[in-house]
Every structure is written in C-alpha cells, then in structure tokens.
C-alpha cells in the first residue's frame, strides 16, 4: 500500500520561505488528490489546499491564497508545498494526505515540523 | 465558505459508555463528511467517510450518521484506546474545512 514520506523538520526565519516534499512510496498518485493540512502547536487540523496531479488542478483555502504554492512531479510521485512570507504563527506540523472519492484523506505523511523563529 | 462546528469541544466518559460527538455544517453538504481520530502525538486516521461508511480496519464500535447539516460520530462502548481528538471534515466542495475537534478522555 502507498506510504507518503515527507521531508524533514526545518527552522526558518520570519519572512523566508519553506518547501516541503511528499513522496508516494510503493504507489502512484493515480487519480487521487494530495492535500496539505497544517496543525499549529496544541491546535486543530487546518486544510490548506490540494493538488489533483493527473489534471494539474490546485485549490486553496482563502487564508493561504497567494502565499502558498502546491505542485507535483508525476514522474517521481512527489508533491511539494511552498509557503512564503513565513511568520511565527506558521509554526506547526504540516501533513500531506491522499484524498479519495467520495471523500476522505486515507493515507497521511508522517508530518513535517516547521518552526519559524528569529 | 461553509463552516464546520463540532460539539462538545471535550468530554470525559467511563469505559463502556456510549459517546456521541456532533458536527454541524453551516450549509448543507449532503453526505460528504469524513471523521478522523488523532491520538496524542500521532498522525490523524480516517475512521468514516461518506458520513456513515466505516473505513477498512476500523472497529465496529465506531459509527457515523447524518446528512445535510447535522452529523454524529458514535462510539458504542468507549475503550481506553479511544482516547484521542476526533475531527470532522467536509468534502462537498473546496475548501475542505475541518471541525474544531472533540477531545475524548476517560473518566
């Protein structure tokens, strides 16, 4: 079965950017979406956006529109999420997760801790 | 955007109790709702999709119901391993918002 393997933790300065990768090991993206979910320390889950690699369509929640880019390389089964203009409140764990029909995120990456600090 | 509101935000119940968590959508979403369980320090796990369909491998004490704007997740007999935070998520249209979560503890 597919495993989603994310890149490692990073510490970033305010105002910088971060790019997190998510590789599908043991499978392909096929027709599924890859979603990005954020969890701030001690807080709930927040859906950021998604890409449907087979048709290269992306959707975002308005909060992150203009500050986040999501893309995917189908040849390596790797998705990427870049967040720009980092601020302290962006600190948290970022997850990628596979979306399936009719709705649900069935496989999740292990999470990537991004710490934004001066 | 459609907002998802869970209640209660936390609850404490005894082993063997029946536990019900509610998720309300600010507009109708048919049955496009999923439920997740997140244990402390762990990755979220899909429990239920399409409001009432149990994901493979999930114990049958978990069940979901509802349609439109009102949904419930029920644990028929609470077990110690069910201590976790539970989230609902809408899937009818983007953005795919989560509810705020319900933390379940053992009394």
mmCIF file of C-alpha atoms in Angstrom:
data_model
loop_
_atom_site.group_PDB
_atom_site.id
_atom_site.type_symbol
_atom_site.label_atom_id
_atom_site.label_comp_id
_atom_site.label_asym_id
_atom_site.label_seq_id
_atom_site.Cartn_x
_atom_site.Cartn_y
_atom_site.Cartn_z
ATOM 1 C CA UNK A 1 0.000 0.000 0.000
ATOM 2 C CA UNK A 2 1.101 3.550 -0.565
ATOM 3 C CA UNK A 3 3.180 5.397 2.016
ATOM 4 C CA UNK A 4 3.606 9.155 1.977
ATOM 5 C CA UNK A 5 7.088 10.176 3.081
ATOM 6 C CA UNK A 6 7.690 13.835 3.871
ATOM 7 C CA UNK A 7 10.870 15.865 4.082
ATOM 8 C CA UNK A 8 12.439 16.650 7.426
ATOM 9 C CA UNK A 9 11.903 19.350 10.018
ATOM 10 C CA UNK A 10 13.128 22.859 9.314
ATOM 11 C CA UNK A 11 13.747 26.058 11.224
ATOM 12 C CA UNK A 12 13.070 29.218 9.258
ATOM 13 C CA UNK A 13 13.441 32.947 9.795
ATOM 14 C CA UNK A 14 10.404 35.220 9.600
ATOM 15 C CA UNK A 15 9.859 36.438 6.045
ATOM 16 C CA UNK A 16 11.556 33.443 4.435
ATOM 17 C CA UNK A 17 10.020 30.530 2.538
ATOM 18 C CA UNK A 18 9.835 26.813 3.090
ATOM 19 C CA UNK A 19 9.228 23.971 0.660
ATOM 20 C CA UNK A 20 8.030 20.607 1.967
ATOM 21 C CA UNK A 21 8.047 17.480 -0.162
ATOM 22 C CA UNK A 22 5.755 14.450 -0.011
ATOM 23 C CA UNK A 23 6.740 11.305 -1.907
ATOM 24 C CA UNK A 24 4.380 8.417 -2.552
ATOM 25 C CA UNK A 25 6.420 5.281 -1.851
ATOM 26 C CA UNK A 26 5.051 1.984 -3.085
ATOM 27 C CA UNK A 27 2.401 3.568 -5.263
ATOM 28 C CA UNK A 28 1.482 6.401 -7.521
ATOM 29 C CA UNK A 29 -0.751 9.422 -7.213
ATOM 30 C CA UNK A 30 -3.074 7.881 -9.833
ATOM 31 C CA UNK A 31 -6.270 9.929 -9.940
ATOM 32 C CA UNK A 32 -6.104 10.945 -6.299
ATOM 33 C CA UNK A 33 -5.566 14.385 -4.802
ATOM 34 C CA UNK A 34 -2.715 15.283 -2.486
ATOM 35 C CA UNK A 35 -3.858 17.556 0.297
ATOM 36 C CA UNK A 36 -1.855 19.690 2.713
ATOM 37 C CA UNK A 37 -3.042 20.065 6.300
ATOM 38 C CA UNK A 38 -1.485 22.211 8.995
ATOM 39 C CA UNK A 39 -1.593 21.744 12.742
ATOM 40 C CA UNK A 40 -0.297 24.546 14.955
ATOM 41 C CA UNK A 41 1.033 23.527 18.389
ATOM 42 C CA UNK A 42 -1.849 22.332 20.574
ATOM 43 C CA UNK A 43 -4.390 23.278 17.923
ATOM 44 C CA UNK A 44 -6.710 21.521 15.482
ATOM 45 C CA UNK A 45 -6.337 20.491 11.865
ATOM 46 C CA UNK A 46 -6.445 23.146 9.156
ATOM 47 C CA UNK A 47 -6.866 22.286 5.478
ATOM 48 C CA UNK A 48 -4.556 24.428 3.369
ATOM 49 C CA UNK A 49 -5.106 23.211 -0.168
ATOM 50 C CA UNK A 50 -4.678 20.347 -2.578
ATOM 51 C CA UNK A 51 -3.481 19.318 -6.000
ATOM 52 C CA UNK A 52 -5.001 16.761 -8.335
ATOM 53 C CA UNK A 53 -1.793 15.756 -10.155
ATOM 54 C CA UNK A 54 -3.419 13.956 -13.076
ATOM 55 C CA UNK A 55 -5.096 17.186 -14.242
ATOM 56 C CA UNK A 56 -2.751 19.674 -12.531
ATOM 57 C CA UNK A 57 -5.585 21.430 -10.732
ATOM 58 C CA UNK A 58 -4.971 23.162 -7.417
ATOM 59 C CA UNK A 59 -7.369 24.537 -4.814
ATOM 60 C CA UNK A 60 -6.570 26.563 -1.717
ATOM 61 C CA UNK A 61 -8.330 27.939 1.286
ATOM 62 C CA UNK A 62 -8.554 31.712 1.028
ATOM 63 C CA UNK A 63 -6.357 32.222 4.091
ATOM 64 C CA UNK A 64 -3.320 30.905 2.215
ATOM 65 C CA UNK A 65 -4.177 32.104 -1.276
ATOM 66 C CA UNK A 66 -1.238 33.996 -2.749
ATOM 67 C CA UNK A 67 1.207 32.749 -0.148
ATOM 68 C CA UNK A 68 1.244 29.025 -0.917
ATOM 69 C CA UNK A 69 2.146 27.027 -3.997
ATOM 70 C CA UNK A 70 1.382 23.350 -4.411
ATOM 71 C CA UNK A 71 2.749 21.340 -7.300
ATOM 72 C CA UNK A 72 3.531 17.743 -8.160
ATOM 73 C CA UNK A 73 6.027 15.796 -10.207
ATOM 74 C CA UNK A 74 4.189 12.771 -11.567
ATOM 75 C CA UNK A 75 7.421 11.197 -12.816
ATOM 76 C CA UNK A 76 8.698 10.851 -9.242
ATOM 77 C CA UNK A 77 5.319 10.702 -7.480
ATOM 78 C CA UNK A 78 6.331 13.659 -5.340
ATOM 79 C CA UNK A 79 4.182 16.610 -4.307
ATOM 80 C CA UNK A 80 5.509 19.881 -2.950
ATOM 81 C CA UNK A 81 4.078 22.644 -0.802
ATOM 82 C CA UNK A 82 5.862 26.001 -0.646
ATOM 83 C CA UNK A 83 4.810 28.622 1.895
ATOM 84 C CA UNK A 84 6.207 32.136 1.551
ATOM 85 C CA UNK A 85 6.396 35.130 3.839
ATOM 86 C CA UNK A 86 6.704 32.965 6.932
ATOM 87 C CA UNK A 87 5.646 34.375 10.296
ATOM 88 C CA UNK A 88 5.737 32.930 13.775
ATOM 89 C CA UNK A 89 2.117 31.783 13.563
ATOM 90 C CA UNK A 90 3.080 29.483 10.680
ATOM 91 C CA UNK A 91 4.929 27.306 13.164
ATOM 92 C CA UNK A 92 3.402 23.861 13.232
ATOM 93 C CA UNK A 93 3.314 20.396 11.743
ATOM 94 C CA UNK A 94 2.477 20.191 8.042
ATOM 95 C CA UNK A 95 0.953 16.984 6.741
ATOM 96 C CA UNK A 96 0.339 15.743 3.252
ATOM 97 C CA UNK A 97 -2.538 13.307 2.812
ATOM 98 C CA UNK A 98 -4.086 11.423 -0.092
ATOM 99 C CA UNK A 99 -7.644 12.310 -0.932
ATOM 100 C CA UNK A 100 -10.008 9.611 -2.160
ATOM 101 C CA UNK A 101 -13.514 9.543 -3.560
ATOM 102 C CA UNK A 102 -16.204 10.056 -2.319
ATOM 103 C CA UNK A 103 -14.324 11.969 0.337
ATOM 104 C CA UNK A 104 -11.701 11.328 2.959
ATOM 105 C CA UNK A 105 -7.960 11.511 3.462
ATOM 106 C CA UNK A 106 -6.920 7.875 3.738
ATOM 107 C CA UNK A 107 -3.115 7.935 3.811
ATOM 108 C CA UNK A 108 -1.105 10.581 5.624
ATOM 109 C CA UNK A 109 2.542 11.519 5.645
ATOM 110 C CA UNK A 110 4.414 11.474 8.927
ATOM 111 C CA UNK A 111 4.273 15.250 9.222
ATOM 112 C CA UNK A 112 6.961 17.910 8.897
ATOM 113 C CA UNK A 113 7.603 20.321 11.768
ATOM 114 C CA UNK A 114 8.263 23.850 10.561
ATOM 115 C CA UNK A 115 9.478 26.279 13.209
ATOM 116 C CA UNK A 116 9.511 29.972 12.377
ATOM 117 C CA UNK A 117 11.711 31.900 14.730
ATOM 118 C CA UNK A 118 14.135 34.763 14.657
ATOM 119 C CA UNK B 1 -17.298 29.323 2.877
ATOM 120 C CA UNK B 2 -19.083 26.584 4.800
ATOM 121 C CA UNK B 3 -18.114 26.370 8.462
ATOM 122 C CA UNK B 4 -17.933 23.112 10.419
ATOM 123 C CA UNK B 5 -18.751 23.244 14.131
ATOM 124 C CA UNK B 6 -18.154 20.333 16.480
ATOM 125 C CA UNK B 7 -19.583 19.830 19.936
ATOM 126 C CA UNK B 8 -18.659 19.316 22.608
ATOM 127 C CA UNK B 9 -15.076 20.534 22.430
ATOM 128 C CA UNK B 10 -14.158 17.945 25.049
ATOM 129 C CA UNK B 11 -15.793 15.184 27.016
ATOM 130 C CA UNK B 12 -14.948 12.721 29.721
ATOM 131 C CA UNK B 13 -16.682 9.352 29.877
ATOM 132 C CA UNK B 14 -16.243 5.975 31.520
ATOM 133 C CA UNK B 15 -15.045 2.812 29.833
ATOM 134 C CA UNK B 16 -18.047 1.124 28.267
ATOM 135 C CA UNK B 17 -20.066 4.332 27.897
ATOM 136 C CA UNK B 18 -21.775 5.313 24.676
ATOM 137 C CA UNK B 19 -20.236 8.527 23.371
ATOM 138 C CA UNK B 20 -21.695 10.809 20.707
ATOM 139 C CA UNK B 21 -19.939 13.715 19.007
ATOM 140 C CA UNK B 22 -21.815 16.204 16.846
ATOM 141 C CA UNK B 23 -20.668 18.052 13.739
ATOM 142 C CA UNK B 24 -22.778 20.754 12.136
ATOM 143 C CA UNK B 25 -22.265 22.380 8.744
ATOM 144 C CA UNK B 26 -23.343 25.988 8.188
ATOM 145 C CA UNK B 27 -24.880 24.889 4.866
ATOM 146 C CA UNK B 28 -25.970 21.529 3.523
ATOM 147 C CA UNK B 29 -23.199 19.187 2.391
ATOM 148 C CA UNK B 30 -25.292 16.079 1.577
ATOM 149 C CA UNK B 31 -23.293 13.160 2.998
ATOM 150 C CA UNK B 32 -19.852 14.472 2.043
ATOM 151 C CA UNK B 33 -18.388 14.165 5.511
ATOM 152 C CA UNK B 34 -15.468 12.257 6.990
ATOM 153 C CA UNK B 35 -14.393 11.613 10.569
ATOM 154 C CA UNK B 36 -10.833 11.237 11.849
ATOM 155 C CA UNK B 37 -9.198 10.114 15.050
ATOM 156 C CA UNK B 38 -5.935 11.667 16.187
ATOM 157 C CA UNK B 39 -4.212 10.132 19.182
ATOM 158 C CA UNK B 40 -1.717 12.290 21.099
ATOM 159 C CA UNK B 41 1.476 12.757 19.104
ATOM 160 C CA UNK B 42 0.179 10.687 16.188
ATOM 161 C CA UNK B 43 -0.972 11.220 12.626
ATOM 162 C CA UNK B 44 -4.728 11.530 12.029
ATOM 163 C CA UNK B 45 -6.505 8.355 10.973
ATOM 164 C CA UNK B 46 -9.564 8.150 8.734
ATOM 165 C CA UNK B 47 -12.444 6.453 10.568
ATOM 166 C CA UNK B 48 -15.536 7.124 8.484
ATOM 167 C CA UNK B 49 -16.259 8.569 5.055
ATOM 168 C CA UNK B 50 -19.471 9.439 3.235
ATOM 169 C CA UNK B 51 -20.910 10.225 6.666
ATOM 170 C CA UNK B 52 -21.567 6.602 7.621
ATOM 171 C CA UNK B 53 -19.165 4.229 5.824
ATOM 172 C CA UNK B 54 -16.581 2.650 8.088
ATOM 173 C CA UNK B 55 -13.028 2.721 6.745
ATOM 174 C CA UNK B 56 -11.453 -0.714 6.432
ATOM 175 C CA UNK B 57 -9.958 -1.951 9.702
ATOM 176 C CA UNK B 58 -11.843 0.454 11.959
ATOM 177 C CA UNK B 59 -13.580 -1.254 14.895
ATOM 178 C CA UNK B 60 -17.329 -1.654 14.559
ATOM 179 C CA UNK B 61 -17.965 0.246 17.808
ATOM 180 C CA UNK B 62 -17.469 3.392 15.705
ATOM 181 C CA UNK B 63 -20.405 4.558 13.617
ATOM 182 C CA UNK B 64 -21.440 7.704 11.791
ATOM 183 C CA UNK B 65 -24.745 9.109 10.712
ATOM 184 C CA UNK B 66 -26.326 12.228 9.326
ATOM 185 C CA UNK B 67 -26.855 14.170 6.144
ATOM 186 C CA UNK B 68 -27.251 17.786 5.132
ATOM 187 C CA UNK B 69 -26.107 19.914 8.049
ATOM 188 C CA UNK B 70 -26.149 17.565 11.051
ATOM 189 C CA UNK B 71 -23.810 14.633 11.615
ATOM 190 C CA UNK B 72 -22.830 12.411 14.523
ATOM 191 C CA UNK B 73 -19.962 10.098 15.365
ATOM 192 C CA UNK B 74 -20.839 7.469 17.963
ATOM 193 C CA UNK B 75 -18.583 5.172 19.930
ATOM 194 C CA UNK B 76 -20.916 2.467 21.198
ATOM 195 C CA UNK B 77 -18.684 1.297 24.036
ATOM 196 C CA UNK B 78 -15.763 3.569 24.874
ATOM 197 C CA UNK B 79 -12.411 1.810 25.237
ATOM 198 C CA UNK B 80 -9.176 3.139 26.762
ATOM 199 C CA UNK B 81 -7.528 3.113 23.330
ATOM 200 C CA UNK B 82 -10.192 5.539 22.061
ATOM 201 C CA UNK B 83 -8.637 8.428 23.987
ATOM 202 C CA UNK B 84 -7.992 10.893 21.179
ATOM 203 C CA UNK B 85 -9.212 14.037 19.485
ATOM 204 C CA UNK B 86 -11.845 13.500 16.806
ATOM 205 C CA UNK B 87 -12.335 15.762 13.788
ATOM 206 C CA UNK B 88 -14.975 16.010 11.087
ATOM 207 C CA UNK B 89 -14.186 17.301 7.582
ATOM 208 C CA UNK B 90 -16.463 18.321 4.720
ATOM 209 C CA UNK B 91 -15.905 17.132 1.165
ATOM 210 C CA UNK B 92 -18.762 18.532 -0.880
ATOM 211 C CA UNK B 93 -16.692 21.407 -2.261
ATOM 212 C CA UNK B 94 -13.465 23.264 -1.579
ATOM 213 C CA UNK B 95 -12.293 24.486 0.864
ATOM 214 C CA UNK B 96 -12.359 21.112 2.640
ATOM 215 C CA UNK B 97 -12.749 22.547 6.135
ATOM 216 C CA UNK B 98 -12.277 20.622 9.361
ATOM 217 C CA UNK B 99 -14.315 20.993 12.509
ATOM 218 C CA UNK B 100 -12.552 22.290 15.592
ATOM 219 C CA UNK B 101 -12.139 18.860 17.169
ATOM 220 C CA UNK B 102 -13.523 16.994 20.165
ATOM 221 C CA UNK B 103 -11.130 15.693 22.783
ATOM 222 C CA UNK B 104 -12.282 12.435 24.364
ATOM 223 C CA UNK B 105 -10.896 11.355 27.712
ATOM 224 C CA UNK B 106 -11.567 8.527 30.139
ATOM 225 C CA UNK B 107 -13.216 9.424 33.420
#
